[in-house]
Amino acid sequence: MTVHDGDSSAKAESSNASIVDEKKKHGIKGAFRGFYKNVIKPAFPEAIQDIKIMHGMTALEARVKKEIVDSNLFPEVNHVAEVRRGLELCPEEQAFLAKRKAHVRDHFAKYLGLDPSEVDPRDVPVVSFGGSGGGFRAMLGCSGYSQRMKDTGLWDCLSYVSGVSGSCWSLAAYYTIGKGSHQKVIDHCKTRLAPYHPLSGDAIRTILSSPGGARITLGPLIQKSKSGLQTVAMDLYAVFTTGWIFFQEDPVNAPGGHAEKEVAGAQRSWYKYSSAREYTDNGGDPLPIMTAIRHERPWRDWVDKEHPFKEPDHSTGEHAEAPDAWFQWFEMSPYEVGCDEIEAWCPTWGFGRPFEEGKSTMQLPEQSLALLLGLATSAPAGPLTSYLSTVSRNLPTGFLGNSVHKMAQTVARFWGKQGTEEFSNHHPLHACNEHNFMFHYTPLNKEKGRPPGLENSPRIHLIDSGMDNNCPTYVLLHPAREADVIINMDASSDVQKDTFQERVDQIGGRRGMKFTKRHDVKAGEDPSDPGRFDGLYAQIYDGVPCERPATVVDSYGRTVTNPPAPVYSRECTMIYMPLLPNERVVPDFDPSTAKFSGSYNLVWTAEQVETLIKVCNANFNDGESTIREALHEAWLRKKALREGTYKGPAHTVPASATAQRPVDVSTEQQSTDSSLPVQPSVVPGTQQPVQLTAEQLSANQQSAGGISAPAAVNGQAARPQGVVGSADQMSSHPAHPTTS
């Protein structure tokens, strides 16, 4: 696909006029001919001979509008979605956890070499895994580490897996095209990620000319438009990028792949996130949680009810100078989409519908997984605006409304010839429009009206959570999930700069937790030393509850008012696994700096994929003994808490030990020394330690009612002191941290 020059808008308008003239002269058939001549042919010159694209596009809109009301195709259209309030887990997740704990017990014992009869199911720690952002590097890194967890048995000890940005692609692929196999996902990436860019003409032609390709790719946009939402460039990014990543060749034309041959007469639909329940409802796999954030900016003035904010001008510095703005973390599981800060959730199959007073008002099919991934993975889209503007301008007028064409002009104006570096300060892409399931949630009070802010806008904007923090720690510290161990794989570009302490302090301070690095191990100076990073492939951070600080340092290095969040009142061990170089397996390769593994590169050869996977495998192997150590400690901690013998945090390994030392979990030397005192924690942003007694910790962790959260006011969590009012939408991405 070629990028249009500066007068492309005029050409697009001329093309649209030609289509209208053809329609006047020759009716609807003439309009189709005009559409092909003036839109398809210029946009997809490689596809001129492929009449399947023409045929599929012309009838697509009418067909999709008919199908989305068919309950035989989409049974969920017979059901009204309702908003759930509260901080507790939804019934489906609670049922999952009960089955998952039964599944994990024996696998946990096997992984640590314990006798299953000696392991009380109540003592088995809740273990979670999180993958960071970082484009395809993060996607492949998440898959590589996950595959090793499968091989070693650790995957069967996990209750939750979560991701930021690129890692969300990995998790979504595992539960869809991977059919529960990380190796299938990796093998698929080796053949799919090259030679075409996801938004290239060749990739788009391949998708749209495949059987049902146009319907599966563009159908979700037609449904979204029918729901009353305007489509924007990020919607196109979502469906075409995910469409290409997940695209599988027809097994008739390309035998030997992982795609299954369709049953005669069967009709393919777009991927739905709730389909992952096939793997989670029986407790057979951990529950996946994708993440996105909403930018709460109470200082902004509203323009109108549909679009509360003006288009942002980041050059004015308003974001950098706004200490009382914050990001609300939204999570997306196969069961629900919601936010614990506002204690509001809607069924995943109902997200994307218009809502009023807590119920959906238009019963549409479940939104495409591709569109959800567009919310979660929007950070890599910045440098792709030239592709996106071309695709946008060449869609027919009226196909998804004129908003797409207006958006193309905005993209061209904001982006121009600026390079990728400018993306970090001036993100030109308008965030996706989504229906706000909290719209008019509170019944109308004629005297007082409705609460201002979130409940008063029909739209919300969710964006890549890497804009706030590049690890999914926040959602894994949901108080009701009671995580004992969190393993964070970090494929950020700054993993050699020792910045994780800042990253975890930001979220820890918000949750009322202090994480302290156990061993102060530094990397060697010699880049060619095979053991340069020994002790750093898996690093333990001990987390204990602390008082919430008044301020935190955000990802932009600014000291800001600590945003509201439900606090976490349990000890939690963090295992940090940065994607570092490993000279022992791939000399002279640094995943953070190699050109092909950059965050914004979306074309990888099979050899490049294999190179990164080798490093992931070796890094996991070098850090696995630390994981076993942390899991064994967590088991002993829970056991002592249940038996009433717990005296506080204690390390089973001397401070001089490194992550490379194997741990013999069968010896009594690993038991917790109950005589050690509770260690004080330091509140982030202060030098004042907060002493927590063992009795307080034990009471907090054993009490089912020990969850503390800011009081909700009109559906909003309590604001930190100094924050007044509320506002709704994020109308464009703010400046992005350089970590992703």
XYZ file of C-alpha atoms in Angstrom:
740
model
C 0.000 0.000 0.000
C 1.346 3.394 -0.885
C 1.113 6.472 1.290
C -0.705 9.383 -0.297
C 0.942 12.748 -0.757
C -0.189 16.094 0.613
C -3.138 16.552 -1.733
C -4.605 13.139 -0.949
C -7.611 14.657 0.810
C -8.615 16.424 -2.390
C -8.188 13.187 -4.321
C -10.339 11.352 -1.790
C -13.070 13.992 -2.092
C -12.894 13.711 -5.870
C -13.241 9.941 -5.632
C -16.270 10.272 -3.382
C -17.869 12.721 -5.822
C -17.282 10.271 -8.665
C -19.021 7.531 -6.735
C -22.039 9.769 -6.151
C -22.182 10.647 -9.881
C -22.038 6.957 -10.813
C -24.892 6.219 -8.408
C -27.050 8.958 -9.947
C -26.428 7.643 -13.461
C -26.587 3.903 -12.959
C -28.157 3.292 -9.542
C -26.613 1.077 -6.889
C -24.685 -1.048 -9.399
C -23.113 2.088 -10.742
C -22.139 3.077 -7.235
C -20.411 -0.278 -6.769
C -18.507 0.220 -10.014
C -17.519 3.683 -8.874
C -16.482 2.306 -5.504
C -14.227 -0.248 -7.173
C -12.748 2.218 -9.646
C -12.196 5.101 -7.249
C -11.554 3.351 -3.931
C -10.504 -0.287 -4.148
C -8.290 0.064 -7.206
C -6.188 2.996 -5.912
C -6.016 1.631 -2.377
C -5.203 -1.968 -3.261
C -3.437 -1.944 -6.644
C -2.109 -5.458 -6.002
C -5.686 -6.757 -5.708
C -7.108 -5.512 -9.012
C -7.503 -9.072 -10.268
C -9.081 -10.301 -7.047
C -12.836 -9.944 -7.506
C -13.478 -11.563 -4.128
C -12.594 -8.318 -2.388
C -15.028 -6.395 -4.563
C -17.781 -8.928 -4.050
C -17.233 -9.123 -0.304
C -17.149 -5.386 0.276
C -20.237 -4.494 -1.732
C -22.651 -6.715 0.195
C -20.892 -6.606 3.520
C -22.698 -3.812 5.341
C -26.206 -5.083 4.631
C -25.224 -8.623 5.532
C -23.640 -7.715 8.855
C -26.557 -5.524 9.913
C -28.847 -8.482 9.288
C -26.642 -10.986 11.104
C -26.077 -9.024 14.312
C -29.734 -9.443 15.297
C -29.699 -13.204 14.630
C -29.775 -15.059 17.954
C -28.806 -18.294 16.221
C -25.462 -16.729 15.340
C -25.163 -14.605 18.476
C -27.198 -16.056 21.391
C -26.192 -13.146 23.635
C -28.511 -10.758 21.770
C -31.397 -12.359 23.680
C -29.991 -11.082 26.966
C -29.839 -7.659 28.581
C -26.452 -6.900 30.132
C -26.492 -5.421 33.634
C -23.840 -3.506 35.560
C -22.496 -5.158 38.715
C -21.251 -3.010 41.597
C -18.804 -3.932 44.324
C -15.209 -4.908 44.976
C -15.788 -8.636 45.294
C -15.075 -10.990 42.409
C -17.934 -11.892 40.101
C -19.599 -15.295 40.662
C -17.998 -16.717 37.509
C -14.490 -15.810 38.679
C -15.178 -17.206 42.134
C -16.314 -20.482 40.573
C -13.199 -20.499 38.387
C -10.949 -19.973 41.410
C -12.504 -22.863 43.306
C -11.839 -25.233 40.406
C -8.419 -23.777 39.673
C -7.274 -24.242 43.271
C -8.245 -27.900 43.088
C -6.261 -28.185 39.846
C -3.212 -26.360 41.216
C -2.761 -28.302 44.475
C -1.127 -31.457 43.066
C 0.777 -29.541 40.380
C 2.172 -27.185 43.016
C 3.357 -30.092 45.131
C 4.973 -31.707 42.105
C 6.682 -28.479 41.042
C 8.297 -28.080 44.477
C 8.985 -31.773 44.993
C 6.590 -32.044 47.935
C 4.396 -34.930 49.009
C 0.856 -33.912 47.924
C -0.556 -35.408 51.112
C 1.446 -32.852 53.100
C 0.057 -29.889 51.155
C -3.208 -28.523 52.511
C -5.139 -26.898 49.618
C -5.725 -23.861 51.847
C -1.975 -23.252 51.989
C -1.310 -23.317 48.252
C -0.300 -19.775 47.258
C -2.178 -17.813 44.624
C 0.440 -17.255 41.923
C 0.003 -14.759 39.089
C 2.052 -14.009 35.984
C 2.208 -10.642 34.251
C 3.698 -9.658 30.907
C 4.774 -6.118 30.094
C 4.297 -3.883 27.099
C 6.845 -3.596 24.318
C 5.185 -4.389 20.976
C 5.964 -7.706 19.295
C 9.038 -8.058 21.538
C 6.692 -8.245 24.518
C 4.228 -10.495 22.695
C 6.947 -13.005 21.843
C 8.637 -12.608 25.214
C 5.394 -13.380 27.006
C 4.878 -16.458 24.824
C 8.475 -17.597 25.298
C 8.419 -17.386 29.088
C 4.941 -18.937 29.192
C 6.077 -21.885 27.087
C 8.910 -22.580 29.515
C 6.419 -22.361 32.384
C 4.349 -24.987 30.577
C 7.387 -27.202 30.062
C 8.460 -27.040 33.705
C 4.992 -27.346 35.250
C 4.842 -23.796 36.609
C 1.957 -22.825 34.291
C -0.244 -25.323 36.140
C 0.542 -23.476 39.383
C -0.754 -20.122 38.096
C -4.199 -18.746 38.879
C -3.977 -15.546 36.812
C -2.093 -14.318 33.753
C -2.240 -10.668 32.777
C -0.671 -8.350 30.265
C 0.032 -4.797 29.255
C 0.018 -3.810 25.579
C 2.009 -6.334 23.484
C 1.678 -9.139 26.037
C -2.096 -8.969 25.564
C -1.633 -10.231 21.994
C 0.204 -13.259 23.384
C -2.462 -14.102 25.952
C -5.325 -13.582 23.501
C -3.599 -15.786 20.923
C -3.075 -18.606 23.438
C -6.804 -18.836 24.191
C -7.879 -18.545 20.528
C -5.633 -19.547 17.630
C -3.204 -21.330 19.972
C -5.970 -23.530 21.381
C -4.191 -23.685 24.714
C -0.674 -24.130 23.299
C 2.042 -21.484 23.538
C 4.155 -23.474 21.107
C 1.416 -23.197 18.489
C 1.385 -19.432 18.999
C 5.164 -19.237 18.599
C 5.118 -21.426 15.481
C 2.311 -19.310 14.065
C 4.313 -16.121 14.639
C 7.270 -17.570 12.758
C 5.173 -17.802 9.614
C 2.847 -14.826 10.097
C 5.028 -11.890 11.204
C 6.906 -11.681 7.894
C 7.259 -10.606 5.147
C 4.303 -8.208 5.344
C 3.531 -5.377 7.708
C 0.034 -5.804 9.253
C -1.172 -2.610 7.560
C 0.534 -3.151 4.218
C -1.460 -3.596 1.036
C -0.359 -7.219 0.761
C -1.528 -8.049 4.281
C -4.867 -6.287 3.857
C -5.450 -7.923 0.473
C -4.685 -11.338 1.963
C -7.151 -10.825 4.800
C -9.982 -9.327 2.760
C -9.718 -11.870 -0.054
C -9.790 -14.893 2.266
C -13.094 -16.733 2.792
C -15.164 -14.561 5.115
C -12.196 -12.256 5.649
C -13.965 -8.969 4.952
C -16.867 -9.904 7.219
C -14.668 -11.004 10.108
C -12.370 -7.989 9.820
C -14.768 -5.151 9.025
C -17.960 -6.608 10.487
C -17.071 -5.470 14.019
C -16.668 -1.900 12.736
C -20.065 -2.027 11.059
C -21.619 -3.270 14.296
C -19.852 -0.529 16.232
C -21.116 2.098 13.808
C -24.659 0.742 14.081
C -24.457 1.099 17.858
C -24.064 4.842 17.394
C -20.302 5.142 17.852
C -17.984 6.950 15.482
C -15.119 4.838 14.190
C -11.623 6.296 14.289
C -8.146 5.366 13.103
C -7.489 3.241 16.171
C -10.436 1.013 15.268
C -8.807 0.326 11.905
C -5.488 -0.309 13.623
C -7.248 -2.785 15.910
C -9.024 -4.893 13.318
C -6.254 -4.978 10.710
C -3.318 -5.496 13.083
C -4.991 -8.197 15.163
C -6.608 -9.569 12.016
C -3.177 -10.091 10.496
C -1.534 -11.464 13.645
C -4.332 -14.008 14.116
C -4.835 -14.747 10.420
C -4.553 -18.434 9.544
C -4.314 -19.728 6.011
C -7.176 -21.859 4.748
C -6.023 -25.456 5.412
C -7.218 -26.414 1.934
C -4.754 -23.966 0.397
C -2.036 -24.263 3.032
C -2.064 -27.759 4.562
C 0.115 -28.518 7.549
C -0.775 -25.454 9.613
C -2.693 -25.222 12.871
C -5.937 -23.921 11.372
C -8.759 -26.443 11.440
C -10.748 -27.202 8.330
C -14.233 -25.773 8.580
C -17.328 -27.936 8.551
C -19.305 -27.552 5.346
C -21.943 -24.864 5.764
C -20.358 -23.468 8.926
C -20.032 -19.709 9.184
C -16.971 -18.206 10.786
C -17.417 -15.326 13.180
C -14.969 -12.898 14.676
C -13.066 -13.986 17.755
C -14.853 -13.314 21.036
C -12.944 -12.957 24.295
C -15.594 -14.857 26.251
C -14.726 -17.965 24.214
C -11.659 -18.314 26.465
C -14.078 -19.720 29.047
C -13.595 -23.022 27.251
C -10.207 -23.151 28.992
C -11.030 -21.438 32.291
C -14.490 -22.585 33.396
C -13.146 -26.022 34.318
C -10.066 -24.572 36.019
C -7.759 -26.073 33.407
C -5.912 -22.832 32.601
C -5.246 -19.584 34.460
C -7.658 -16.692 33.994
C -6.384 -14.128 31.451
C -6.748 -10.424 32.264
C -6.034 -7.780 29.644
C -5.624 -4.175 30.725
C -6.419 -0.662 29.518
C -6.637 2.692 31.253
C -8.920 5.704 31.286
C -7.436 9.145 31.788
C -9.251 11.017 34.555
C -8.659 14.750 34.074
C -10.902 16.798 36.355
C -9.425 20.127 35.257
C -10.713 19.811 31.694
C -13.783 21.711 30.503
C -16.481 19.837 28.652
C -17.455 20.845 25.124
C -20.639 18.862 24.608
C -22.295 15.714 25.903
C -20.920 13.485 23.145
C -17.309 14.672 23.226
C -16.645 16.279 26.606
C -13.098 17.385 25.813
C -11.525 19.481 23.118
C -8.784 17.913 21.037
C -5.680 18.073 23.232
C -2.623 20.130 22.511
C 0.180 18.428 24.412
C 2.578 21.196 23.462
C 0.851 23.421 26.038
C 2.170 21.176 28.795
C -1.203 20.794 30.460
C -0.663 17.086 31.096
C 2.788 17.558 32.593
C 1.530 20.312 34.887
C -1.545 18.477 36.143
C -0.723 16.811 39.480
C -4.357 15.862 40.077
C -4.887 13.819 36.923
C -4.598 10.067 37.074
C -5.246 6.871 35.183
C -8.021 4.470 36.113
C -7.089 0.857 35.391
C -9.728 -1.169 33.580
C -9.407 -4.918 33.343
C -10.856 -7.276 30.774
C -11.353 -10.958 31.560
C -13.502 -13.490 29.690
C -16.118 -12.806 32.383
C -16.189 -9.055 32.949
C -14.848 -5.661 31.927
C -14.572 -3.121 34.709
C -12.568 -1.051 37.165
C -12.066 -1.704 40.868
C -11.529 2.004 41.583
C -15.140 2.782 40.657
C -16.314 -0.709 41.687
C -18.273 -1.178 38.481
C -18.313 -4.093 36.023
C -20.282 -5.291 33.023
C -20.319 -8.726 31.369
C -17.664 -9.061 28.688
C -20.325 -10.192 26.221
C -22.178 -6.919 26.888
C -19.262 -4.486 26.673
C -19.654 -2.277 23.614
C -23.411 -1.853 24.006
C -25.094 1.430 24.928
C -26.143 1.480 28.598
C -28.447 3.576 30.715
C -29.290 3.197 34.408
C -27.227 0.040 34.650
C -28.757 -1.917 31.760
C -27.903 -2.264 28.082
C -30.371 -0.483 25.820
C -29.321 -2.125 22.533
C -28.763 -5.885 22.568
C -25.795 -6.317 20.235
C -23.452 -9.299 19.810
C -20.291 -9.430 21.876
C -17.687 -6.984 20.650
C -14.829 -8.424 18.624
C -11.697 -9.466 20.501
C -9.774 -7.442 17.918
C -11.439 -4.237 19.117
C -10.658 -5.059 22.752
C -7.047 -5.664 21.769
C -7.079 -2.311 20.011
C -7.739 -0.686 23.388
C -5.031 -2.705 25.119
C -2.305 -2.431 22.453
C -2.620 1.081 21.090
C 0.889 2.302 22.028
C 2.687 0.834 18.966
C 0.239 2.595 16.659
C 1.873 6.028 16.728
C 4.374 5.489 13.896
C 1.698 3.776 11.803
C -0.363 6.862 11.086
C 0.727 7.034 7.467
C -0.648 3.529 6.938
C -3.805 4.267 8.890
C -4.563 7.510 7.105
C -4.273 5.738 3.757
C -6.647 2.956 4.792
C -9.064 5.500 6.252
C -9.201 7.778 3.242
C -9.925 4.918 0.890
C -12.939 3.492 2.660
C -16.125 4.552 0.869
C -18.086 7.543 2.091
C -20.975 6.393 4.245
C -19.467 2.937 4.841
C -18.699 3.809 8.446
C -19.712 7.438 8.383
C -17.675 10.466 7.473
C -15.827 10.516 10.797
C -13.111 8.247 9.407
C -12.345 10.681 6.606
C -12.295 13.677 8.930
C -9.993 11.719 11.186
C -7.570 11.137 8.318
C -7.190 14.868 7.844
C -6.567 15.299 11.578
C -3.891 12.607 11.513
C -2.135 14.271 8.597
C -2.259 17.654 10.298
C -0.930 16.441 13.633
C 1.632 13.964 12.380
C 2.988 15.436 9.182
C 6.610 14.436 8.692
C 7.441 14.147 12.359
C 9.369 11.048 13.324
C 8.807 8.364 15.887
C 10.433 10.391 18.657
C 7.684 12.977 18.425
C 5.205 10.229 19.255
C 6.292 10.342 22.872
C 5.242 13.977 23.215
C 2.538 14.483 20.578
C 0.436 11.374 20.116
C -1.856 12.183 17.188
C -4.246 9.266 17.335
C -7.704 9.723 18.796
C -8.559 6.974 21.267
C -11.354 4.566 20.383
C -14.885 5.569 21.306
C -16.618 3.086 23.596
C -20.065 3.104 25.152
C -19.901 3.950 28.843
C -21.673 1.234 30.821
C -21.880 3.668 33.760
C -23.826 6.246 31.737
C -26.774 7.566 33.791
C -26.270 4.726 36.270
C -27.807 6.688 39.132
C -31.564 7.230 38.631
C -32.453 10.813 37.805
C -33.095 13.095 40.759
C -35.137 15.975 39.359
C -34.022 18.287 42.143
C -30.303 17.475 42.195
C -29.799 16.062 38.719
C -27.300 13.298 38.038
C -23.748 13.130 39.406
C -21.203 14.952 37.212
C -18.381 13.229 35.400
C -18.298 9.596 34.416
C -22.007 8.914 34.876
C -22.908 11.904 32.759
C -21.153 10.955 29.512
C -22.293 8.252 27.084
C -18.702 7.677 25.904
C -15.446 6.621 27.496
C -11.986 6.312 25.990
C -9.707 3.468 27.039
C -6.065 3.370 25.985
C -2.901 1.294 26.327
C -2.128 0.846 30.044
C 1.583 1.180 29.296
C 0.845 4.902 29.282
C 0.729 4.647 33.083
C 2.804 1.598 34.010
C 4.362 -1.018 31.761
C 3.608 -3.983 34.042
C 0.096 -5.238 34.979
C 0.835 -5.180 38.721
C -2.216 -3.046 39.469
C -4.846 -5.596 38.377
C -2.943 -8.511 39.901
C -3.122 -6.669 43.243
C -6.913 -6.570 43.195
C -7.597 -7.127 46.910
C -10.133 -9.910 46.381
C -7.669 -11.959 44.293
C -5.367 -12.373 47.292
C -2.214 -12.938 45.235
C 0.683 -14.356 47.237
C 3.261 -14.327 44.436
C 3.378 -12.176 41.299
C 5.855 -13.001 38.526
C 6.452 -10.017 36.241
C 8.156 -10.592 32.884
C 9.419 -7.197 31.734
C 10.181 -6.645 28.047
C 10.388 -2.860 28.396
C 13.193 -1.058 26.620
C 14.741 0.173 29.888
C 15.244 -3.131 31.709
C 18.999 -2.555 32.065
C 18.465 0.809 33.774
C 17.220 -0.703 37.047
C 13.936 1.213 36.932
C 11.597 -1.505 38.181
C 11.759 -0.214 41.746
C 10.247 3.064 40.533
C 7.635 1.187 38.527
C 6.547 -1.019 41.401
C 6.664 1.874 43.897
C 4.188 3.782 41.742
C 1.596 0.999 41.844
C 2.571 -0.262 45.291
C 2.090 3.175 46.811
C -1.335 3.376 45.241
C -2.301 -0.031 46.644
C -0.808 0.620 50.082
C 2.129 -1.756 49.534
C 5.884 -1.347 49.792
C 8.067 -3.668 47.706
C 11.738 -3.942 48.669
C 14.389 -5.618 46.544
C 15.876 -8.489 48.527
C 19.356 -8.723 46.983
C 21.338 -5.779 45.660
C 22.932 -7.563 42.697
C 24.522 -5.478 39.942
C 25.284 -6.416 36.343
C 28.898 -6.975 35.360
C 30.761 -4.348 33.353
C 32.024 -6.613 30.549
C 29.326 -6.940 27.827
C 30.944 -10.145 26.542
C 30.904 -11.858 29.955
C 28.454 -14.797 29.753
C 27.715 -14.401 33.462
C 27.256 -10.635 33.359
C 23.589 -10.788 34.413
C 23.742 -13.756 36.775
C 21.429 -13.145 39.700
C 19.320 -10.672 37.718
C 17.176 -12.965 35.571
C 14.794 -13.407 38.524
C 14.822 -10.850 41.341
C 12.722 -11.034 44.502
C 10.911 -7.982 45.850
C 9.309 -8.500 49.252
C 5.967 -6.711 49.527
C 4.339 -5.694 52.802
C 1.347 -3.447 53.535
C 2.095 0.172 54.403
C 0.238 3.437 54.798
C -0.753 4.988 51.482
C 1.550 7.945 50.781
C 0.004 11.290 49.891
C 2.010 11.469 46.663
C 3.689 9.077 44.240
C 6.127 9.480 41.358
C 4.432 8.566 38.083
C 5.917 7.091 34.902
C 6.779 10.568 33.669
C 8.944 11.327 36.703
C 6.429 13.762 38.192
C 5.394 13.801 41.829
C 1.604 13.666 41.772
C -1.269 13.204 44.185
C -1.600 9.497 44.935
C -4.580 8.309 42.859
C -7.431 6.486 44.603
C -7.409 2.698 44.666
C -8.588 -0.136 46.921
C -5.684 -1.081 49.170
C -4.014 -4.476 49.363
C -3.639 -5.736 52.930
C -1.600 -8.920 52.471
C 2.055 -9.738 52.074
C 2.967 -10.435 48.462
C 6.213 -11.595 46.899
C 7.159 -10.076 43.555
C 9.480 -11.951 41.187
C 10.870 -9.588 38.582
C 12.104 -11.246 35.370
C 13.560 -8.659 32.957
C 14.169 -9.653 29.343
C 17.950 -9.219 29.523
C 20.625 -10.377 27.063
C 21.956 -13.893 27.554
C 25.413 -14.302 26.040
C 25.399 -18.011 26.809
C 22.825 -18.734 24.108
C 22.818 -15.747 21.715
C 26.041 -13.717 21.816
C 25.931 -10.005 20.938
C 22.135 -9.765 21.037
C 20.369 -7.274 23.284
C 16.555 -7.523 23.011
C 16.204 -3.917 24.170
C 18.466 -2.345 21.555
C 18.517 -4.659 18.530
C 16.843 -2.915 15.613
C 14.532 -5.781 14.680
C 13.246 -6.165 18.244
C 12.257 -2.529 18.706
C 8.847 -1.844 20.232
C 7.453 -0.393 17.020
C 8.734 -3.016 14.570
C 5.825 -5.178 13.412
C 7.727 -7.345 10.898
C 9.781 -10.251 12.292
C 11.371 -13.117 10.363
C 11.202 -16.696 11.636
C 14.896 -16.517 12.551
C 14.364 -13.345 14.577
C 11.431 -14.904 16.413
C 13.543 -17.945 17.231
C 16.414 -15.743 18.453
C 14.209 -14.023 21.001
C 12.579 -17.277 22.107
C 16.019 -18.785 22.772
C 16.888 -15.880 25.046
C 13.542 -16.196 26.867
C 14.091 -19.903 27.448
C 17.610 -19.401 28.774
C 16.615 -16.467 30.983
C 13.786 -18.450 32.548
C 16.066 -21.418 33.169
C 18.657 -19.175 34.827
C 16.038 -17.715 37.156
C 13.839 -20.711 37.873
C 15.488 -21.641 41.176
C 14.474 -18.223 42.506
C 10.871 -18.893 41.490
C 10.852 -22.204 43.359
C 12.365 -20.456 46.362
C 9.660 -17.767 46.394
C 6.824 -20.258 45.949
C 8.144 -22.409 48.778
C 8.336 -19.372 51.068
C 4.787 -18.336 50.161
C 3.508 -21.818 50.966
C 5.193 -21.782 54.374
C 3.836 -18.296 55.047
C 0.232 -19.282 54.300
C 0.601 -22.454 56.323
C 1.919 -20.524 59.326
C -0.887 -17.976 59.018
C -3.501 -20.720 59.008
C -1.936 -22.448 61.989
C -1.539 -19.187 63.906
C 2.252 -19.459 64.167
C 3.212 -16.699 61.759
C 5.494 -14.052 63.278
C 6.178 -11.816 60.291
C 8.296 -11.604 57.132
C 11.452 -13.696 57.136
C 13.839 -14.787 54.417
C 14.749 -18.427 54.080
C 17.917 -17.564 52.168
C 20.837 -15.431 53.425
C 21.222 -12.015 51.835
C 24.437 -13.097 50.128
C 22.665 -15.770 48.099
C 22.040 -15.230 44.417
C 19.195 -16.226 42.173
C 21.400 -18.845 40.548
C 21.685 -21.095 43.612
C 19.401 -24.156 43.434
C 16.981 -24.486 46.307
C 16.488 -27.834 48.020
C 12.857 -27.537 49.014
C 12.860 -30.938 50.663
C 14.999 -29.913 53.634
C 13.810 -28.468 56.905
C 16.294 -25.618 56.423
C 13.770 -23.936 54.150
C 11.202 -23.454 56.914
C 10.388 -19.926 57.994
C 12.263 -18.689 61.060
C 9.318 -17.562 63.163
C 11.599 -15.828 65.635
C 12.542 -13.040 63.252
C 10.861 -9.676 63.892
C 8.523 -7.964 61.506
C 10.587 -5.724 59.227
C 9.516 -2.096 58.915
C 8.465 -0.830 55.518
C 9.236 2.605 54.166
C 6.389 4.631 52.770
C 7.132 5.668 49.157
C 7.982 9.336 48.959
C 9.038 9.526 52.623
C 11.831 8.267 54.841
C 9.480 7.261 57.648
C 9.147 3.519 58.254
C 5.772 2.122 59.206
C 5.997 -0.720 61.709
C 3.319 -3.354 61.129
C 2.939 -5.953 63.844
C 2.663 -9.631 63.085
C -0.765 -9.623 64.701
C -1.944 -6.873 62.330
C -0.632 -8.734 59.310
C -2.136 -12.007 60.432
C -5.484 -10.394 61.147
C -5.512 -8.619 57.809
C -4.624 -11.700 55.834
C -6.985 -14.068 57.627
C -9.978 -11.754 57.685
C -12.382 -12.025 54.796
C -13.468 -8.508 55.531
C -9.968 -7.119 55.593
C -10.301 -5.405 52.225
C -10.205 -1.670 52.567
C -11.195 0.683 49.795
C -11.966 4.355 49.432
C -15.621 5.067 49.991
C -17.588 5.323 46.778
C -19.400 8.553 46.123
C -21.886 8.599 43.263
C -20.214 5.624 41.679
C -16.722 7.128 41.995
C -14.052 6.038 44.451
C -13.076 8.650 46.988
C -10.692 11.230 45.567
C -7.350 12.019 47.142
C -7.194 15.271 49.037
C -6.907 18.195 46.672
C -8.725 16.519 43.787
C -12.095 18.029 43.045
C -14.752 17.196 40.515
C -14.583 14.598 37.819
C -14.459 14.465 34.086
C -15.005 11.807 31.568
C -13.062 11.096 28.536
C -9.569 10.705 27.267
C -9.838 12.317 23.848
C -6.324 11.454 22.774
C -3.323 9.644 24.142
C -1.174 11.586 26.575
C 2.584 11.602 26.342
C 3.868 8.048 26.486
C 6.629 6.929 28.835
C 9.751 5.796 27.042
C 9.635 2.362 28.670
C 7.400 0.528 26.236
